[in-house]
Structure formats: structure tokens, C-alpha cells
Short mmCIF file of C-alpha atoms in Angstrom, two decimals:
data_model
loop_
_atom_site.label_atom_id
_atom_site.label_comp_id
_atom_site.label_asym_id
_atom_site.label_seq_id
_atom_site.Cartn_x
_atom_site.Cartn_y
_atom_site.Cartn_z
CA MET D 1 9.09 -63.67 -47.96
CA LYS D 2 11.13 -60.75 -46.84
CA TYR D 3 10.94 -56.99 -46.52
CA PRO D 4 11.06 -54.88 -49.68
CA THR D 5 14.59 -54.82 -51.14
CA THR D 6 15.49 -51.32 -49.94
CA ILE D 7 14.66 -52.20 -46.32
CA GLN D 8 16.43 -55.55 -46.66
CA ASN D 9 19.58 -53.74 -47.86
CA LEU D 10 19.39 -51.32 -44.95
CA ILE D 11 18.98 -54.17 -42.45
CA GLU D 12 22.11 -55.81 -43.86
CA CYS D 13 24.03 -52.55 -43.47
CA PHE D 14 23.06 -52.28 -39.81
CA GLU D 15 24.13 -55.91 -39.31
CA HIS D 16 27.67 -54.86 -40.28
CA LEU D 17 27.92 -52.82 -37.09
CA PRO D 18 29.55 -54.39 -34.01
CA GLY D 19 27.12 -55.97 -31.54
CA ILE D 20 24.13 -55.54 -33.84
CA GLY D 21 22.40 -58.84 -34.63
CA GLU D 22 19.62 -59.68 -37.07
CA LYS D 23 16.71 -58.67 -34.81
CA THR D 24 18.28 -55.40 -33.71
CA ALA D 25 19.27 -54.50 -37.27
CA GLU D 26 15.64 -55.07 -38.30
CA ARG D 27 14.40 -52.85 -35.47
CA LEU D 28 16.88 -50.07 -36.27
CA ALA D 29 16.18 -50.14 -40.01
CA LEU D 30 12.42 -49.93 -39.44
CA ALA D 31 12.93 -47.09 -36.95
CA THR D 32 14.57 -44.96 -39.65
CA LEU D 33 11.23 -45.01 -41.52
CA ASP D 34 9.88 -42.70 -38.83
CA PHE D 35 12.78 -40.25 -39.07
CA ASP D 36 12.31 -36.87 -40.71
CA GLU D 37 13.71 -36.72 -44.22
CA GLU D 38 16.11 -34.05 -43.01
CA VAL D 39 17.57 -36.36 -40.35
CA ILE D 40 17.97 -39.13 -42.92
CA ASP D 41 19.86 -36.77 -45.23
CA ILE D 42 22.20 -35.75 -42.41
CA PHE D 43 22.66 -39.39 -41.42
CA ALA D 44 23.55 -40.46 -44.97
CA LYS D 45 25.82 -37.46 -45.46
CA SER D 46 27.58 -37.97 -42.10
CA LEU D 47 28.31 -41.59 -42.96
CA LYS D 48 29.95 -40.61 -46.24
CA ASP D 49 31.70 -37.53 -44.85
CA THR D 50 33.12 -39.44 -41.91
CA LYS D 51 34.54 -42.09 -44.19
CA LYS D 52 35.87 -39.50 -46.64
CA LYS D 53 37.12 -36.69 -44.42
CA ILE D 54 38.38 -38.41 -41.29
CA LYS D 55 42.10 -39.15 -41.45
CA ARG D 56 44.72 -39.85 -38.84
CA CYS D 57 46.71 -36.92 -37.43
CA SER D 58 50.19 -37.05 -38.98
CA ARG D 59 51.74 -36.28 -35.61
CA CYS D 60 49.84 -38.26 -32.97
CA ASN D 61 47.65 -40.62 -35.01
CA ASN D 62 44.42 -39.24 -33.48
CA LEU D 63 41.31 -38.90 -35.66
CA ALA D 64 41.48 -35.64 -37.61
CA GLU D 65 39.74 -33.77 -40.38
CA SER D 66 42.98 -32.13 -41.51
CA GLU D 67 46.72 -32.84 -41.42
CA LEU D 68 46.80 -32.28 -37.65
CA CYS D 69 44.14 -33.15 -35.08
CA ASP D 70 42.55 -30.55 -32.80
CA VAL D 71 44.86 -31.40 -29.90
CA CYS D 72 48.05 -31.11 -31.96
CA LYS D 73 46.81 -27.84 -33.50
CA ASP D 74 46.59 -26.36 -29.99
CA ASP D 75 50.00 -24.79 -29.42
CA THR D 76 49.33 -23.73 -25.83
CA ARG D 77 49.66 -27.22 -24.36
CA ASP D 78 52.69 -28.66 -22.59
CA HIS D 79 55.09 -29.81 -25.29
CA GLU D 80 57.17 -31.88 -22.91
CA ILE D 81 54.51 -34.38 -21.79
CA LEU D 82 53.12 -37.14 -23.95
CA CYS D 83 50.27 -39.45 -22.98
CA VAL D 84 50.30 -42.78 -24.81
CA VAL D 85 46.86 -44.26 -25.46
CA GLU D 86 45.57 -47.31 -27.29
CA ASN D 87 42.98 -45.60 -29.50
CA PRO D 88 41.45 -42.20 -30.36
CA LYS D 89 38.45 -42.88 -28.12
CA ASN D 90 40.74 -42.77 -25.06
CA ILE D 91 41.84 -39.23 -25.99
CA ILE D 92 38.24 -38.07 -25.73
CA LEU D 93 38.05 -39.61 -22.24
CA PHE D 94 41.11 -37.69 -21.07
CA GLU D 95 39.98 -34.48 -22.74
CA LYS D 96 36.66 -34.70 -20.94
CA LEU D 97 38.58 -34.64 -17.65
CA GLY D 98 40.21 -31.40 -18.72
CA THR D 99 43.15 -31.86 -16.31
CA PHE D 100 45.77 -33.13 -18.74
CA HIS D 101 47.49 -30.48 -20.80
CA GLY D 102 50.17 -32.38 -22.68
CA TYR D 103 49.85 -34.08 -26.04
CA TYR D 104 48.83 -37.62 -26.95
CA HIS D 105 50.11 -40.46 -29.05
CA VAL D 106 47.74 -43.15 -30.30
CA ILE D 107 49.51 -46.48 -30.80
CA ASP D 108 46.37 -48.13 -32.24
CA GLY D 109 46.46 -51.48 -30.50
CA LEU D 110 48.48 -53.39 -27.93
CA ILE D 111 51.36 -55.81 -28.32
CA SER D 112 50.00 -59.36 -28.35
CA PRO D 113 52.50 -61.96 -29.60
CA LEU D 114 49.87 -64.71 -29.47
CA ASP D 115 47.70 -62.77 -31.91
CA GLY D 116 50.74 -61.90 -34.02
CA ILE D 117 50.64 -58.22 -33.04
CA ASN D 118 54.21 -56.93 -32.74
CA PRO D 119 55.63 -53.54 -31.68
CA GLU D 120 55.78 -52.39 -35.33
CA ASP D 121 52.06 -53.14 -35.76
CA VAL D 122 51.11 -50.78 -32.96
CA HIS D 123 53.11 -47.73 -34.06
CA ILE D 124 55.73 -48.00 -31.30
CA PRO D 125 58.68 -47.15 -33.60
CA GLN D 126 56.84 -43.93 -34.60
CA LEU D 127 56.26 -43.16 -30.90
CA ILE D 128 59.96 -43.55 -30.03
CA ASP D 129 60.92 -41.43 -33.06
CA ARG D 130 58.56 -38.71 -31.99
CA ILE D 131 59.77 -38.73 -28.36
CA GLN D 132 63.33 -38.17 -29.57
CA LYS D 133 62.50 -35.61 -32.27
CA GLU D 134 60.19 -33.52 -30.13
CA ASN D 135 62.43 -33.71 -27.08
CA ILE D 136 59.69 -35.11 -24.85
CA LYS D 137 60.58 -35.08 -21.12
CA GLU D 138 57.79 -37.25 -19.74
CA VAL D 139 55.79 -40.12 -21.17
CA ILE D 140 52.61 -41.23 -19.42
CA LEU D 141 51.42 -44.67 -20.43
CA ALA D 142 47.61 -44.88 -20.23
CA LEU D 143 47.02 -48.35 -21.58
CA LYS D 144 44.47 -50.97 -20.62
CA PRO D 145 45.40 -52.88 -17.41
CA SER D 146 45.47 -56.24 -19.19
CA VAL D 147 48.31 -58.63 -20.03
CA GLU D 148 48.64 -56.96 -23.44
CA GLY D 149 48.50 -53.47 -21.94
CA GLU D 150 51.13 -54.27 -19.31
CA THR D 151 53.35 -55.94 -21.93
CA THR D 152 53.11 -52.89 -24.15
CA SER D 153 53.83 -50.50 -21.25
CA LEU D 154 56.85 -52.53 -20.20
CA TYR D 155 58.13 -52.72 -23.77
CA ILE D 156 57.90 -48.96 -24.26
CA SER D 157 59.54 -48.25 -20.89
CA LYS D 158 62.42 -50.59 -21.72
CA LEU D 159 63.02 -48.80 -25.02
CA LEU D 160 63.27 -45.51 -23.12
CA ASN D 161 65.43 -46.97 -20.37
CA ASN D 162 68.70 -45.30 -21.26
CA THR D 163 67.23 -41.93 -22.12
CA ASN D 164 66.37 -38.96 -19.92
CA VAL D 165 62.69 -39.46 -20.51
CA LEU D 166 60.63 -40.01 -17.35
CA VAL D 167 58.25 -42.89 -18.05
CA SER D 168 55.21 -43.38 -15.84
CA LYS D 169 51.95 -45.24 -16.14
CA ILE D 170 48.55 -44.29 -14.83
CA ALA D 171 47.85 -45.81 -11.42
CA HIS D 172 45.93 -49.00 -10.97
CA GLY D 173 42.91 -47.05 -9.92
CA VAL D 174 41.52 -48.24 -13.22
CA PRO D 175 39.73 -51.48 -12.33
CA LEU D 176 41.60 -54.49 -13.66
CA GLY D 177 40.16 -56.09 -16.77
CA ALA D 178 37.88 -53.15 -17.45
CA ASP D 179 37.44 -51.67 -20.89
CA MET D 180 39.04 -48.19 -21.00
CA ASP D 181 35.87 -46.91 -22.67
CA TYR D 182 33.77 -47.60 -19.60
CA VAL D 183 36.01 -46.20 -16.87
CA ASP D 184 34.31 -43.37 -14.99
CA SER D 185 35.90 -39.93 -14.96
CA LEU D 186 36.79 -39.90 -11.25
CA THR D 187 38.65 -43.21 -11.41
CA LEU D 188 40.45 -41.98 -14.48
CA GLU D 189 41.37 -38.70 -12.79
CA LEU D 190 42.79 -40.52 -9.75
CA ALA D 191 44.65 -42.89 -12.01
CA LEU D 192 46.17 -39.95 -13.84
CA GLU D 193 47.21 -38.22 -10.60
CA ASN D 194 48.73 -41.36 -9.09
CA ARG D 195 50.77 -42.33 -12.11
CA LYS D 196 54.06 -43.96 -11.08
CA LYS D 197 57.46 -44.23 -12.71
CA ILE D 198 58.11 -47.63 -14.24
CA SER D 199 61.13 -49.27 -12.70
CA ASN D 200 62.85 -51.88 -14.83
CA ASP D 201 64.31 -53.57 -11.75
CA ASP D 202 61.28 -55.47 -10.58
CA MET Z 1 37.04 -31.28 -26.55
CA LYS Z 2 35.09 -33.57 -28.80
CA TYR Z 3 35.50 -35.67 -31.89
CA PRO Z 4 35.89 -33.90 -35.24
CA THR Z 5 32.55 -32.43 -36.38
CA THR Z 6 31.77 -35.09 -38.98
CA ILE Z 7 32.12 -37.89 -36.43
CA GLN Z 8 30.18 -35.88 -33.84
CA ASN Z 9 27.32 -35.49 -36.35
CA LEU Z 10 27.35 -39.19 -37.10
CA ILE Z 11 27.28 -40.06 -33.38
CA GLU Z 12 24.22 -37.84 -32.95
CA CYS Z 13 22.49 -39.59 -35.86
CA PHE Z 14 23.07 -42.99 -34.27
CA GLU Z 15 21.70 -41.63 -30.98
CA HIS Z 16 18.37 -41.03 -32.75
CA LEU Z 17 17.91 -44.80 -33.09
CA PRO Z 18 15.83 -46.63 -30.45
CA GLY Z 19 17.84 -48.22 -27.64
CA ILE Z 20 21.11 -46.61 -28.74
CA GLY Z 21 22.69 -44.46 -26.02
CA GLU Z 22 25.66 -42.12 -26.12
CA LYS Z 23 28.36 -44.78 -25.60
CA THR Z 24 26.90 -47.20 -28.14
CA ALA Z 25 26.38 -44.42 -30.69
CA GLU Z 26 30.04 -43.51 -30.27
CA ARG Z 27 31.12 -47.12 -30.75
CA LEU Z 28 28.94 -47.58 -33.84
CA ALA Z 29 30.05 -44.31 -35.44
CA LEU Z 30 33.73 -45.15 -34.93
CA ALA Z 31 33.14 -48.65 -36.31
CA THR Z 32 31.97 -47.20 -39.63
CA LEU Z 33 35.48 -45.76 -40.09
CA ASP Z 34 36.69 -49.31 -40.69
CA PHE Z 35 33.99 -50.08 -43.28
CA ASP Z 36 34.89 -50.28 -46.97
CA GLU Z 37 33.91 -47.18 -48.89
CA GLU Z 38 31.57 -49.36 -50.94
CA VAL Z 39 29.66 -50.49 -47.84
CA ILE Z 40 29.37 -46.88 -46.66
CA ASP Z 41 27.93 -45.87 -50.04
CA ILE Z 42 25.36 -48.66 -49.88
CA PHE Z 43 24.54 -47.77 -46.26
CA ALA Z 44 23.99 -44.07 -47.09
CA LYS Z 45 22.00 -44.93 -50.22
CA SER Z 46 19.83 -47.49 -48.40
CA LEU Z 47 18.96 -44.97 -45.70
CA LYS Z 48 17.79 -42.46 -48.30
CA ASP Z 49 16.10 -45.03 -50.54
CA THR Z 50 14.21 -46.60 -47.66
CA LYS Z 51 12.89 -43.23 -46.54
CA LYS Z 52 12.04 -42.23 -50.11
CA LYS Z 53 10.72 -45.44 -51.69
CA ILE Z 54 8.98 -47.25 -48.85
CA LYS Z 55 5.27 -46.48 -48.66
CA ARG Z 56 2.31 -48.25 -47.15
CA CYS Z 57 0.35 -50.74 -49.29
CA SER Z 58 -2.92 -49.08 -50.27
CA ARG Z 59 -4.80 -52.28 -49.56
CA CYS Z 60 -3.36 -53.80 -46.38
CA ASN Z 61 -1.11 -51.05 -45.00
CA ASN Z 62 2.01 -53.26 -45.15
CA LEU Z 63 5.37 -51.73 -46.12
CA ALA Z 64 5.65 -51.58 -49.91
CA GLU Z 65 7.82 -50.18 -52.66
CA SER Z 66 4.85 -49.73 -54.98
CA GLU Z 67 1.08 -49.20 -54.74
CA LEU Z 68 0.58 -52.76 -53.46
CA CYS Z 69 2.88 -54.79 -51.20
CA ASP Z 70 4.36 -58.14 -52.25
CA VAL Z 71 1.67 -60.11 -50.40
CA CYS Z 72 -1.23 -58.21 -51.98
CA LYS Z 73 0.38 -58.51 -55.41
CA ASP Z 74 0.29 -62.31 -55.06
CA ASP Z 75 -3.05 -63.32 -56.56
CA THR Z 76 -2.72 -67.02 -55.74
CA ARG Z 77 -3.45 -66.62 -52.03
CA ASP Z 78 -6.75 -67.28 -50.27
CA HIS Z 79 -8.90 -64.18 -50.80
CA GLU Z 80 -11.37 -65.15 -48.08
CA ILE Z 81 -9.03 -65.14 -45.09
CA LEU Z 82 -7.59 -62.01 -43.52
CA CYS Z 83 -5.03 -61.96 -40.72
CA VAL Z 84 -5.07 -58.75 -38.67
CA VAL Z 85 -1.67 -57.73 -37.28
CA GLU Z 86 -0.37 -54.78 -35.33
CA ASN Z 87 2.56 -53.84 -37.55
CA PRO Z 88 4.41 -54.80 -40.77
CA LYS Z 89 7.08 -56.67 -38.79
CA ASN Z 90 4.45 -59.24 -37.73
CA ILE Z 91 3.70 -60.01 -41.38
CA ILE Z 92 7.33 -61.05 -41.87
CA LEU Z 93 7.00 -63.41 -38.87
CA PHE Z 94 3.95 -65.12 -40.37
CA GLU Z 95 5.47 -65.26 -43.83
CA LYS Z 96 8.57 -66.96 -42.42
CA LEU Z 97 6.27 -69.76 -41.18
CA GLY Z 98 4.99 -70.24 -44.69
CA THR Z 99 1.78 -71.93 -43.48
CA PHE Z 100 -0.61 -69.01 -43.77
CA HIS Z 101 -1.93 -68.34 -47.26
CA GLY Z 102 -4.50 -65.61 -46.77
CA TYR Z 103 -3.91 -61.86 -46.80
CA TYR Z 104 -3.03 -59.45 -44.01
CA HIS Z 105 -4.23 -56.18 -42.65
CA VAL Z 106 -1.92 -53.95 -40.62
CA ILE Z 107 -3.83 -51.81 -38.13
CA ASP Z 108 -0.66 -49.99 -36.99
CA GLY Z 109 -1.16 -49.91 -33.25
CA LEU Z 110 -3.58 -51.11 -30.61
CA ILE Z 111 -6.55 -49.41 -28.98
CA SER Z 112 -5.44 -47.80 -25.75
CA PRO Z 113 -7.95 -45.29 -24.35
CA LEU Z 114 -5.53 -44.28 -21.56
CA ASP Z 115 -2.98 -43.21 -24.17
CA GLY Z 116 -5.67 -41.56 -26.25
CA ILE Z 117 -5.45 -44.19 -29.01
CA ASN Z 118 -8.93 -44.79 -30.39
CA PRO Z 119 -10.24 -47.25 -33.03
CA GLU Z 120 -9.92 -44.59 -35.76
CA ASP Z 121 -6.24 -44.11 -34.91
CA VAL Z 122 -5.44 -47.75 -35.56
CA HIS Z 123 -7.10 -48.11 -38.97
CA ILE Z 124 -10.01 -50.20 -37.73
CA PRO Z 125 -12.63 -48.39 -39.88
CA GLN Z 126 -10.48 -49.18 -42.95
CA LEU Z 127 -10.28 -52.82 -41.84
CA ILE Z 128 -14.07 -53.13 -41.51
CA ASP Z 129 -14.54 -51.43 -44.90
CA ARG Z 130 -12.15 -53.83 -46.52
CA ILE Z 131 -13.76 -56.91 -44.94
CA GLN Z 132 -17.12 -55.87 -46.39
CA LYS Z 133 -15.82 -54.78 -49.80
CA GLU Z 134 -13.64 -57.84 -50.39
CA ASN Z 135 -16.23 -60.24 -49.04
CA ILE Z 136 -13.85 -61.72 -46.45
CA LYS Z 137 -15.17 -64.94 -44.83
CA GLU Z 138 -12.70 -65.33 -41.97
CA VAL Z 139 -10.74 -62.84 -39.91
CA ILE Z 140 -7.86 -64.07 -37.76
CA LEU Z 141 -6.78 -61.62 -35.08
CA ALA Z 142 -3.05 -61.97 -34.38
CA LEU Z 143 -2.53 -59.18 -31.90
CA LYS Z 144 -0.29 -58.97 -28.86
CA PRO Z 145 -1.71 -60.79 -25.80
CA SER Z 146 -1.81 -57.64 -23.69
CA VAL Z 147 -4.67 -55.56 -22.32
CA GLU Z 148 -4.51 -53.34 -25.41
CA GLY Z 149 -4.29 -56.33 -27.76
CA GLU Z 150 -7.27 -58.05 -26.12
CA THR Z 151 -9.26 -54.81 -26.12
CA THR Z 152 -8.57 -54.33 -29.82
CA SER Z 153 -9.46 -57.95 -30.64
CA LEU Z 154 -12.71 -57.70 -28.70
CA TYR Z 155 -13.57 -54.39 -30.35
CA ILE Z 156 -13.05 -55.77 -33.85
CA SER Z 157 -15.02 -58.96 -33.08
CA LYS Z 158 -17.93 -56.89 -31.73
CA LEU Z 159 -18.02 -54.82 -34.91
CA LEU Z 160 -18.27 -58.03 -36.93
CA ASN Z 161 -20.82 -59.58 -34.59
CA ASN Z 162 -23.87 -59.37 -36.84
CA THR Z 163 -22.09 -60.32 -40.05
CA ASN Z 164 -21.30 -63.72 -41.53
CA VAL Z 165 -17.60 -63.23 -40.93
CA LEU Z 166 -15.96 -65.88 -38.76
CA VAL Z 167 -13.69 -64.09 -36.30
CA SER Z 168 -10.97 -66.00 -34.49
CA LYS Z 169 -7.84 -65.08 -32.65
CA ILE Z 170 -4.56 -66.92 -32.48
CA ALA Z 171 -4.36 -69.26 -29.47
CA HIS Z 172 -2.71 -68.28 -26.24
CA GLY Z 173 0.31 -70.32 -27.13
CA VAL Z 174 1.98 -66.96 -27.45
CA PRO Z 175 3.37 -66.28 -23.96
CA LEU Z 176 1.48 -63.49 -22.21
CA GLY Z 177 3.21 -60.13 -22.08
CA ALA Z 178 5.74 -61.12 -24.72
CA ASP Z 179 6.65 -58.87 -27.60
CA MET Z 180 5.32 -60.35 -30.88
CA ASP Z 181 8.72 -59.71 -32.44
CA TYR Z 182 10.44 -62.23 -30.16
CA VAL Z 183 8.00 -65.13 -30.36
CA ASP Z 184 9.67 -68.25 -31.77
CA SER Z 185 8.30 -69.80 -34.94
CA LEU Z 186 7.01 -73.00 -33.32
CA THR Z 187 4.96 -71.16 -30.70
CA LEU Z 188 3.62 -68.92 -33.43
CA GLU Z 189 2.73 -71.91 -35.60
CA LEU Z 190 0.84 -73.60 -32.75
CA ALA Z 191 -0.91 -70.35 -31.95
CA LEU Z 192 -2.01 -70.07 -35.57
CA GLU Z 193 -3.29 -73.67 -35.67
CA ASN Z 194 -5.19 -73.36 -32.38
CA ARG Z 195 -6.95 -70.11 -33.17
CA LYS Z 196 -10.42 -69.99 -31.63
CA LYS Z 197 -13.62 -68.20 -32.50
CA ILE Z 198 -14.30 -65.18 -30.31
CA SER Z 199 -17.58 -65.50 -28.45
CA ASN Z 200 -19.17 -62.26 -27.38
CA ASP Z 201 -21.10 -64.00 -24.62
CA ASP Z 202 -18.38 -64.39 -22.04
#
């Protein structure tokens, strides 16, 4: 004995989402019954539109509805500074601060040899290409303060060792082990201000 | 600076769901980007179908895709026993046990004078009507063991006081204050077995 098929299907869809178990999926699916029809239409349409329209920016790999994302479309920013982030969500965090005026590059993951994730898998060759082509003067690494994040930062800084590019990483104001998504704005702002040049000597 | 409009819309839709805040909505919306297009289509369709097709059973008020719900359509069950539950979710709980073979009646809420919820608001007149019309012999009250649940149980039992209907309520094996949705099957089974007749004397 189960719910009617349509509800059962909807519950299974909600179960596909991260962190949503059987009970929660059931609760969410039943909650949609109380939504206005209008909201349901927008919900269904948004799901399809997001899947269909959202691409990656051809320049920085951010989420975008067109060839370039909103940041890359903005020509008034500082073309010489590039902030390297793990995923598009991190860009939103920095943009909420409003104090960074360069561009971004999303590498989409961190180097993790144990998990078989190599520099090519996280768009590092594209990053290096872009730095050279666009004549970037400063690269700020804003990656997660974990083993993988540090490895990735070090790897990128080594690749840029013999160039004129100034490589820095955001300060360890970001609490160690924390998820970048949950860092508060003030900590992030301090971390951005106190970024330090990576030295390959230590 | 925000996400592209389509994603922003989707995030807002997720925020409409109970218990889903801004951060979680963001995480869920972004997660759908990694879904197969097929899954997205089913998700969008299920949302619309559920809203459109799911009605209330004209007999017991359970969720149904047609005039009658699956339980009421089943003519092999015991027509003399009626189990009164707060919401359709509770029916699924009992059906998972598989030991109850009567029918159900969903009253859709509990009497709560402080919140302005009166007997008419929770379909109690319809319940009494049905008990008389269908010649029900036994009514099992399976409501939440809270002040509102007890009030509702007592109210229903008083209404059936001068009839031949045997009124019982599920035993207090169900932990007090617990949400019916999270009661484990064994506790629920014991509570069903140990149901006791409500006496209006105490």
C-alpha cells in the first residue's frame, strides 16, 4: 500500500536531491499539494529551464544563460586580477561581499590523486591558458583550506612560478575544514584582504 | 550579483517547501543541474500531475487519483471498522503494518479552540454522518497523543456516546508528544493491538 502513483513518482524525484531521505521526500512532495497551481507551474518550468538554459561561461566556467556569464559580460571590472574558485557557488559568495572587482575562474573541483582527480580534471590547463592569453597580472587562489585545496593552490602556484604573475591565496581567516559555502561574509572579507603571496621556498 | 534568473527562480521555488531555507534551496537547485534531462522531465511532470490529478477521496478524505481512494476501492476489507486518522500520511503508516483491514477516515486536523479550529473544520460532522450511514460497528481513534489529539478523541467519543458504536483509541504505546509520522512500526502495531474503549465517566 503506497501513495497514488503520481505522488509516489514525485517522492522519488525529491529523493534524488542531496541530503533528502525517504521521510523528507514524502513531506516535501505532500507539501506541494498545498501550493497554488501558479507556483507549481513556475516550479516545473524553472526545473526544465534551468536544465535547458544554464550553460557554463566559455571564459570563466561560471554558470551562465548565454555564451558569457554576468561577471564576464561586465567590462568595467579589473582585467588584470583573477580569482580562482572551486565552484560557481563561491562566485556568488564573493559577489555578495562586493569588494572584489576582478574576474573569476571556476576550476570545478580540487586535485585529489587518491580519488583519481588530476589537474586536467579540474580545468587547470584552461586556467593557465587564460592567464597567459589575457595577460593576467595577479591570481588570487580562493580554494577550500583542506588538503585537496592546499594541493591545488600549490600546484597552480608552481605552474606560474617562472612567470610575472603574482600568485596569492586568501588568508587563513577561513576556518580550517569549513565548507566554503558556510563561511560568513566578514571572515571571507578578512581572508580576501589578508591574502598572501605563495612562496615556493617553504 | 545573483545567479542567472532561471536558477534564481528555481531557488525561490525550493524555498517554498517546508523546512528548506535559503542555503538548502540553493544547494538543491544547483544539484538539479547535474540531473539527467529525463529525470528533470519526470520531476517537472510529477509536480504538475500531482497538483492536477490528486484529489480527496469522496468517502474517506484520503488522497486519491479518482473518486475513491485505493483503500475505499478495495471491497474485501472489513466494512464495520473505521480508523480515524489526522491526515493521509497516517493511512500509509497503518497500511505498511498490513494488520489493519478496516477502512479509514481522514479528519484533516485536530480540534484546537485556541487556534480557532472547531469540529466542523476537521470534518467531524462528515465522520459522524458516515458512521451512521455505513452502519459502522467500531471506531478506532488513531490521533496524535497531544492535547489537541486527546480533545478531538474525547469529542468524537462523546458524539457517539448514545449509539451502539464501540469507540476505542490506540494505546499509549505511541510516545507522548511524538509526531505520528516518526513512530516506528512496532510501537504502532502494539498501540493498535492495545486499543482501549473510551469511557466517558472518567
